[in-house]
Amino acid sequence: MPLPTHPLRDHACLIVHGPDQPGLVAAVTALIARTGGNIVTLDQYSSDPEGGNFFQRVVFHLPDLSAKFPAVEADLQETLEPLGMSWKLTDQSVPKRMAILASTSDHCLLELLWRHRRGELNVTVPMVISNHTSVAEDVRSFGIPFFHVPSQGPDKSEAEARILELVRDNADFIVLARYMQIISEDFLEKVGVPVINIHHSFLPAFVGATPYRKAKERGVKLIGATSHYVTKDLDEGPIIEQDVARVNHAMSAADLQARGAYVERAVLARAVQWHADDRVIRDGNQTIVFSDSP
Amino acid sequence: MPLPTHPLRDHACLIVHGPDQPGLVAAVTALIARTGGNIVTLDQYSSDPEGGNFFQRVVFHLPDLSAKFPAVEADLQETLEPLGMSWKLTDQSVPKRMAILASTSDHCLLELLWRHRRGELNVTVPMVISNHTSVAEDVRSFGIPFFHVPSQGPDKSEAEARILELVRDNADFIVLARYMQIISEDFLEKVGVPVINIHHSFLPAFVGATPYRKAKERGVKLIGATSHYVTKDLDEGPIIEQDVARVNHAMSAADLQARGAYVERAVLARAVQWHADDRVIRDGNQTIVFSDSP
Amino acid sequence: MPLPTHPLRDHACLIVHGPDQPGLVAAVTALIARTGGNIVTLDQYSSDPEGGNFFQRVVFHLPDLSAKFPAVEADLQETLEPLGMSWKLTDQSVPKRMAILASTSDHCLLELLWRHRRGELNVTVPMVISNHTSVAEDVRSFGIPFFHVPSQGPDKSEAEARILELVRDNADFIVLARYMQIISEDFLEKVGVPVINIHHSFLPAFVGATPYRKAKERGVKLIGATSHYVTKDLDEGPIIEQDVARVNHAMSAADLQARGAYVERAVLARAVQWHADDRVIRDGNQTIVFSDSP
Amino acid sequence: MPLPTHPLRDHACLIVHGPDQPGLVAAVTALIARTGGNIVTLDQYSSDPEGGNFFQRVVFHLPDLSAKFPAVEADLQETLEPLGMSWKLTDQSVPKRMAILASTSDHCLLELLWRHRRGELNVTVPMVISNHTSVAEDVRSFGIPFFHVPSQGPDKSEAEARILELVRDNADFIVLARYMQIISEDFLEKVGVPVINIHHSFLPAFVGATPYRKAKERGVKLIGATSHYVTKDLDEGPIIEQDVARVNHAMSAADLQARGAYVERAVLARAVQWHADDRVIRDGNQTIVFSDSP
């Protein structure tokens, strides 16, 4: 976990990925050098030195970044396009906007709001949306807007339309902090920003509903939690982070759930932090995570 | 972590300790059996089967416990006194009263208040006392009384006298949730209830002030936190619980502190939970912890 | 992990399980007291204080145990049979005989042999059997007999018959230390002793073959290992122990396998140790593990 | 842990460190690009983007490396000397020679020999030296030379002279695998290669002798192990790796020692692996570890 004092003035983050080829790191770092930038962190990964894919994240310090930003982008375009590389440059002093969807459970939600208040997540939180009202007061005590969007009955389209209306153009990514509604493929397409979920099991074990009850029935000795990007295939999206806790025979399914809550909130918080810091690159159904945690 | 739905109606907890001798468990469990109690959990430890000390914790279910409580106590007195054993019987449906002392850091304090609200700590919280006012609003949002007791200058006797006035007869134990004042020996004697502290290092490494800075200077690869009972010897009291987190060269002392906060809150919460459930027995400068955690 | 200096002279271990009822612990401990035994450790678990199942493990010190053993057994029979309880009494100074089946991988096998040589496993090792010869020299360097039982082609009946011949009456339990052959239901019935396996994944994730490759494809962030009793349903037997290790995107399936080997050997060693010390009670498809590890 | 199939043909590892300045990564990667090398891994760390120290480790693939090695070195000299940077280029297909010093404990020693046999440590082992003969047979069963150098009485100079004679020009680094003799400052100077030790505590807790007994007396809930470079100040050298294991009140000092052995062997093996792969850079009394482990 990084825990710098966000926002990071005059720090840019550059993500580059595409077909590996000799000279890529040199090309990118030379570009940064000629802008006058100083590299703070560089992470690089090649799936195979011969014929694989290349992934790079580099953070550099560039005085007067915002004024120079367009010029750096133009230079990147000119340098990297001929090489067939994808890239994205972000100004780390501009936090991402994170909308949160929740239901009645408060543990993941409050953990995010509290870490945000401590300045440990480089995000703003424009809103929390819930299909219940039980967390409204807690959310507002953090000075954050709360919206109640009920979602009853089998047809979720009205609720999803209302959520879309709220988040569109107001969020750079969405976090499902134990939001107990299934998100439709249609919603995912329309919303157009990454959606991060926390699943209360060590995926791919115990997909679907009531994983703690299933874990109890199987007699496992560890329970887990998994944070992943949401795709149209339920519980099948790219995994960002996972962790486990030890349990034993004497614990009921309710005990597993209570203990699991602590794993869930830690796992989701790390996933959100890494996403917010542009440390996660999606590669098909997997992720490259340039984590700063040891 | 237990996580039962506190309070536990008609559940008694009996702690017995003293010189080990054959027949002790039989004597205690026979006593419980003849009262009509059914043993739910029994933990037992002998420091040495020949000539050592014996420690036992047994939880039993006894319908109509409160009415029978005095009779069970009388029976225990008659049975255990001749054997030279110390004992304590508690009704688990009566939560202990936990007063919290804090300063400006909120992480340990909020973790305790939030776990308490979730029903995971078998305590009531009669008050939070701080030498600052920054946490007042958060505390009161949990419906818990807050008292401000300033503590400036080298003479702490006035502040301690005020705290004593507040907690006397109102608390069964006191938790120092990152309370940044040294507690005097005089206070400890007068207050007469256990005081639990969280120290932000893996004791006995880095005793004293600024342990994260010292940890950074020494170049350690793990940082820790230690919860212990407070004695007159600073940082030397019986350890209840410890844990660590991995760090690396790239993290500053401030990063260590920020990451350490998560270890501190988890370690303190476990120590408090075990103390509240009568799972911790002091044995000189050590503790016997009959933890339910695997 | 216990790590006593095995064998434990004059120490008996009693396992009792059956329908929970008031007075069970008292009845058992009174029995031990009247034999003159002194309880060293007592673990007890009730699945439900009202109408559940009761499980108890008690180790007691009884001078001149072997002479008194039959009388204690008779007393147990008389006391516990009317209550409908199952029980088993063992003399802890008599180590269980553990036969090991292996293939070409040496990591689990050598870990067990080495821990045994250090005196940390309360077992004897009458033999190691493998369908390959590559580990023969290592095994014999520990002073342990090695038998080669080839197993080629789809019909395993001849090989299994040969193994049965070797282990029958010579082993109290069998460990599959990365034995890469499927054990038939027929073998399990005929062998009549518990068989412990190590599966190279965090079950129930990645059942079946090549779990590390599947883990790599799914992009998990932790890999695991599971030790379980073998039943006729492959990878579905009662779990004894599990653990995990952290992995990342940069590791190949071969890297996962290499790193996983360290988790496998640790998990299997703990499971074997607990089984050898009569700490594991099977309860349908689950286990009660009265572990001494914190 | 990396676990590649050593040796890595045509892979070079370059370590660069010195005063941070803009353009360093670009200068180094441009140099690699113009030699025709393809970067496989690049790790970089600046203690401060303005005025701090810069540390870089880069592994690159360069066909026909051994022929081009001198030219690359000359280029590095020309490029990096004017910038005041220190650097070291190594051919990863040339394993470092690791001499091991041991006493009677075998756990750390055998772990290293066994990992080496599995091909998981990029080293050769020219010799094991011990002041006892108890491990001789085990060592030779791995096909590795064993030398007995007794060390009795207070004067160690003769023994140290004999060890120097054996290792000089035959070892690139030395590992003390629970070698129970204090190394003199004079020896350290004369031997001229890094010496890695494993200390059986979580340093700086419990420096000096009998740390497990001290840990038991202090009543800690975790025990640890620390691998560090040996300097003239006992137990004060730069820490490479640390880890811990959970213990409890029921464990004796001997139990802590037995359990601690498993932490020691894992911690030492990781430290050795990272050193062998040029992942550890000393920076005063600290280390920069570009670990490949998540």
GROMACS .gro file of C-alpha atoms in nm, chain C residues 18-239:
model
  222
  606GLY     CA    1  -2.125  -3.915   1.995
  607PRO     CA    2  -2.453  -3.741   2.087
  608ASP     CA    3  -2.396  -3.444   2.317
  609GLN     CA    4  -2.554  -3.464   2.664
  610PRO     CA    5  -2.493  -3.295   2.999
  611GLY     CA    6  -2.228  -3.450   3.218
  612LEU     CA    7  -2.013  -3.605   2.945
  613VAL     CA    8  -1.694  -3.416   3.024
  614ALA     CA    9  -1.754  -3.481   3.395
  615ALA     CA   10  -1.806  -3.853   3.336
  616VAL     CA   11  -1.488  -3.886   3.130
  617THR     CA   12  -1.269  -3.673   3.354
  618ALA     CA   13  -1.399  -3.845   3.669
  619LEU     CA   14  -1.303  -4.175   3.512
  620ILE     CA   15  -0.955  -4.047   3.442
  621ALA     CA   16  -0.926  -3.908   3.794
  622ARG     CA   17  -1.020  -4.237   3.956
  623THR     CA   18  -0.753  -4.419   3.756
  624GLY     CA   19  -0.499  -4.175   3.899
  625GLY     CA   20  -0.440  -4.000   3.566
  626ASN     CA   21  -0.356  -3.630   3.540
  627ILE     CA   22  -0.499  -3.443   3.244
  628VAL     CA   23  -0.237  -3.274   3.029
  629THR     CA   24  -0.458  -3.143   2.750
  630LEU     CA   25  -0.830  -3.146   2.698
  631ASP     CA   26  -1.006  -3.029   2.384
  632GLN     CA   27  -1.377  -3.045   2.347
  633TYR     CA   28  -1.628  -2.936   2.086
  634SER     CA   29  -2.005  -2.957   2.065
  635SER     CA   30  -2.166  -2.889   1.730
  636ASP     CA   31  -2.468  -2.761   1.925
  637PRO     CA   32  -2.517  -2.746   2.304
  638GLU     CA   33  -2.870  -2.875   2.253
  639GLY     CA   34  -2.898  -3.186   2.041
  640GLY     CA   35  -2.563  -3.165   1.867
  641ASN     CA   36  -2.263  -3.393   1.846
  642PHE     CA   37  -1.991  -3.405   2.104
  643PHE     CA   38  -1.619  -3.450   2.030
  644GLN     CA   39  -1.347  -3.473   2.289
  645ARG     CA   40  -0.974  -3.537   2.291
  646VAL     CA   41  -0.801  -3.570   2.622
  647VAL     CA   42  -0.438  -3.656   2.688
  648PHE     CA   43  -0.357  -3.772   3.037
  649HIS     CA   44  -0.048  -3.880   3.221
  650LEU     CA   45  -0.084  -4.213   3.401
  651PRO     CA   46   0.221  -4.372   3.563
  652ASP     CA   47   0.260  -4.734   3.460
  653LEU     CA   48   0.016  -4.683   3.172
  654SER     CA   49   0.078  -5.004   2.982
  655ALA     CA   50  -0.005  -5.222   3.282
  656LYS     CA   51  -0.325  -5.027   3.356
  657PHE     CA   52  -0.434  -4.993   2.992
  658PRO     CA   53  -0.679  -5.288   2.989
  659ALA     CA   54  -0.846  -5.177   3.311
  660VAL     CA   55  -0.893  -4.822   3.178
  661GLU     CA   56  -1.041  -4.963   2.859
  662ALA     CA   57  -1.285  -5.175   3.054
  663ASP     CA   58  -1.388  -4.875   3.262
  664LEU     CA   59  -1.438  -4.667   2.946
  665GLN     CA   60  -1.650  -4.940   2.792
  666GLU     CA   61  -1.870  -4.959   3.098
  667THR     CA   62  -1.904  -4.583   3.132
  668LEU     CA   63  -1.943  -4.473   2.772
  669GLU     CA   64  -2.136  -4.752   2.606
  670PRO     CA   65  -2.461  -4.682   2.792
  671LEU     CA   66  -2.434  -4.320   2.676
  672GLY     CA   67  -2.405  -4.424   2.314
  673MET     CA   68  -2.059  -4.275   2.274
  674SER     CA   69  -1.778  -4.399   2.049
  675TRP     CA   70  -1.429  -4.392   2.195
  676LYS     CA   71  -1.071  -4.488   2.129
  677LEU     CA   72  -0.781  -4.504   2.372
  678THR     CA   73  -0.422  -4.497   2.249
  679ASP     CA   74  -0.086  -4.516   2.419
  680GLN     CA   75   0.110  -4.217   2.290
  681SER     CA   76   0.440  -4.396   2.340
  682VAL     CA   77   0.342  -4.635   2.060
  683PRO     CA   78   0.396  -4.443   1.737
  684LYS     CA   79   0.167  -4.511   1.441
  685ARG     CA   80   0.321  -4.688   1.144
  686MET     CA   81   0.309  -4.465   0.833
  687ALA     CA   82   0.362  -4.614   0.487
  688ILE     CA   83   0.436  -4.360   0.216
  689LEU     CA   84   0.349  -4.386  -0.153
  690ALA     CA   85   0.536  -4.154  -0.387
  691SER     CA   86   0.614  -4.113  -0.757
  692THR     CA   87   0.898  -3.895  -0.889
  693SER     CA   88   0.849  -3.573  -0.691
  694ASP     CA   89   1.062  -3.572  -0.380
  695HIS     CA   90   0.958  -3.258  -0.194
  696CYS     CA   91   0.671  -3.400   0.014
  697LEU     CA   92   0.845  -3.732   0.067
  698LEU     CA   93   1.174  -3.586   0.187
  699GLU     CA   94   0.998  -3.339   0.414
  700LEU     CA   95   0.823  -3.624   0.592
  701LEU     CA   96   1.137  -3.836   0.618
  702TRP     CA   97   1.340  -3.544   0.742
  703ARG     CA   98   1.083  -3.439   1.004
  704HIS     CA   99   1.064  -3.799   1.113
  705ARG     CA  100   1.442  -3.813   1.153
  706ARG     CA  101   1.430  -3.496   1.362
  707GLY     CA  102   1.184  -3.667   1.597
  708GLU     CA  103   0.902  -3.428   1.512
  709LEU     CA  104   0.655  -3.686   1.383
  710ASN     CA  105   0.529  -3.946   1.629
  711VAL     CA  106   0.541  -4.226   1.368
  712THR     CA  107   0.757  -4.504   1.240
  713VAL     CA  108   0.805  -4.540   0.866
  714PRO     CA  109   0.802  -4.909   0.774
  715MET     CA  110   0.836  -4.846   0.401
  716VAL     CA  111   0.821  -4.613   0.104
  717ILE     CA  112   0.664  -4.748  -0.214
  718SER     CA  113   0.697  -4.580  -0.551
  719ASN     CA  114   0.599  -4.654  -0.909
  720HIS     CA  115   0.938  -4.510  -1.004
  721THR     CA  116   1.288  -4.570  -0.874
  722SER     CA  117   1.418  -4.215  -0.876
  723VAL     CA  118   1.367  -4.158  -0.504
  724ALA     CA  119   1.501  -4.499  -0.395
  725GLU     CA  120   1.848  -4.383  -0.302
  726ASP     CA  121   1.725  -4.084  -0.100
  727VAL     CA  122   1.480  -4.302   0.091
  728ARG     CA  123   1.737  -4.564   0.177
  729SER     CA  124   1.983  -4.295   0.293
  730PHE     CA  125   1.731  -4.235   0.573
  731GLY     CA  126   1.755  -4.603   0.663
  732ILE     CA  127   1.403  -4.674   0.541
  733PRO     CA  128   1.302  -4.967   0.316
  734PHE     CA  129   1.206  -4.879  -0.040
  735PHE     CA  130   0.990  -5.092  -0.270
  736HIS     CA  131   0.940  -5.036  -0.639
  737VAL     CA  132   0.590  -5.123  -0.763
  738PRO     CA  133   0.558  -5.025  -1.129
  739SER     CA  134   0.216  -4.913  -1.244
  740GLN     CA  135   0.188  -4.891  -1.617
  741GLY     CA  136  -0.109  -4.920  -1.844
  742PRO     CA  137  -0.472  -4.860  -1.756
  743ASP     CA  138  -0.513  -5.165  -1.534
  744LYS     CA  139  -0.386  -5.079  -1.188
  745SER     CA  140  -0.518  -5.391  -1.017
  746GLU     CA  141  -0.189  -5.576  -1.018
  747ALA     CA  142   0.005  -5.283  -0.877
  748GLU     CA  143  -0.259  -5.224  -0.612
  749ALA     CA  144  -0.255  -5.590  -0.515
  750ARG     CA  145   0.121  -5.572  -0.470
  751ILE     CA  146   0.093  -5.258  -0.257
  752LEU     CA  147  -0.178  -5.418  -0.045
  753GLU     CA  148   0.044  -5.715   0.015
  754LEU     CA  149   0.322  -5.487   0.134
  755VAL     CA  150   0.126  -5.256   0.362
  756ARG     CA  151  -0.126  -5.501   0.509
  757ASP     CA  152  -0.063  -5.540   0.882
  758ASN     CA  153   0.244  -5.322   0.843
  759ALA     CA  154   0.084  -4.974   0.839
  760ASP     CA  155  -0.163  -4.785   1.053
  761PHE     CA  156  -0.211  -4.523   0.786
  762ILE     CA  157  -0.090  -4.444   0.437
  763VAL     CA  158   0.031  -4.113   0.298
  764LEU     CA  159   0.020  -4.029  -0.070
  765ALA     CA  160   0.318  -3.794  -0.098
  766ARG     CA  161   0.247  -3.674  -0.451
  767TYR     CA  162   0.167  -4.027  -0.568
  768MET     CA  163   0.048  -3.968  -0.922
  769GLN     CA  164  -0.181  -4.269  -0.954
  770ILE     CA  165  -0.554  -4.276  -0.885
  771ILE     CA  166  -0.641  -4.507  -0.597
  772SER     CA  167  -0.934  -4.738  -0.665
  773GLU     CA  168  -1.234  -4.768  -0.440
  774ASP     CA  169  -1.156  -5.136  -0.415
  775PHE     CA  170  -0.809  -5.062  -0.280
  776LEU     CA  171  -0.947  -4.823  -0.021
  777GLU     CA  172  -1.188  -5.084   0.108
  778LYS     CA  173  -0.932  -5.359   0.122
  779VAL     CA  174  -0.655  -5.157   0.284
  780GLY     CA  175  -0.876  -5.069   0.579
  781VAL     CA  176  -0.659  -4.787   0.717
  782PRO     CA  177  -0.683  -4.412   0.662
  783VAL     CA  178  -0.519  -4.274   0.348
  784ILE     CA  179  -0.402  -3.912   0.348
  785ASN     CA  180  -0.342  -3.721   0.024
  786ILE     CA  181  -0.194  -3.383  -0.067
  787HIS     CA  182  -0.372  -3.203  -0.351
  788HIS     CA  183  -0.186  -2.923  -0.518
  789SER     CA  184  -0.463  -2.663  -0.508
  790PHE     CA  185  -0.684  -2.484  -0.263
  791LEU     CA  186  -0.977  -2.724  -0.286
  792PRO     CA  187  -1.249  -2.702  -0.404
  793ALA     CA  188  -1.083  -2.471  -0.655
  794PHE     CA  189  -0.909  -2.654  -0.938
  795VAL     CA  190  -1.010  -3.012  -0.875
  796GLY     CA  191  -0.862  -3.275  -1.101
  797ALA     CA  192  -0.538  -3.268  -1.292
  798THR     CA  193  -0.295  -2.981  -1.368
  799PRO     CA  194  -0.427  -2.737  -1.105
  800TYR     CA  195  -0.129  -2.502  -1.139
  801ARG     CA  196  -0.192  -2.462  -1.509
  802LYS     CA  197  -0.558  -2.392  -1.439
  803ALA     CA  198  -0.462  -2.145  -1.167
  804LYS     CA  199  -0.236  -1.962  -1.411
  805GLU     CA  200  -0.512  -1.947  -1.671
  806ARG     CA  201  -0.764  -1.812  -1.422
  807GLY     CA  202  -0.515  -1.547  -1.310
  808VAL     CA  203  -0.543  -1.612  -0.937
  809LYS     CA  204  -0.329  -1.416  -0.691
  810LEU     CA  205  -0.286  -1.701  -0.442
  811ILE     CA  206  -0.214  -2.068  -0.494
  812GLY     CA  207  -0.283  -2.333  -0.234
  813ALA     CA  208  -0.253  -2.689  -0.123
  814THR     CA  209  -0.498  -2.916   0.055
  815SER     CA  210  -0.439  -3.229   0.257
  816HIS     CA  211  -0.741  -3.455   0.290
  817TYR     CA  212  -0.846  -3.810   0.362
  818VAL     CA  213  -0.895  -4.009   0.046
  819THR     CA  214  -1.247  -4.131  -0.023
  820LYS     CA  215  -1.396  -4.287  -0.330
  821ASP     CA  216  -1.483  -3.939  -0.459
  822LEU     CA  217  -1.166  -3.792  -0.601
  823ASP     CA  218  -1.064  -3.458  -0.441
  824GLU     CA  219  -1.380  -3.465  -0.231
  825GLY     CA  220  -1.262  -3.626   0.094
  826PRO     CA  221  -1.260  -3.457   0.436
  827ILE     CA  222  -1.010  -3.171   0.444
   0.00000   0.00000   0.00000
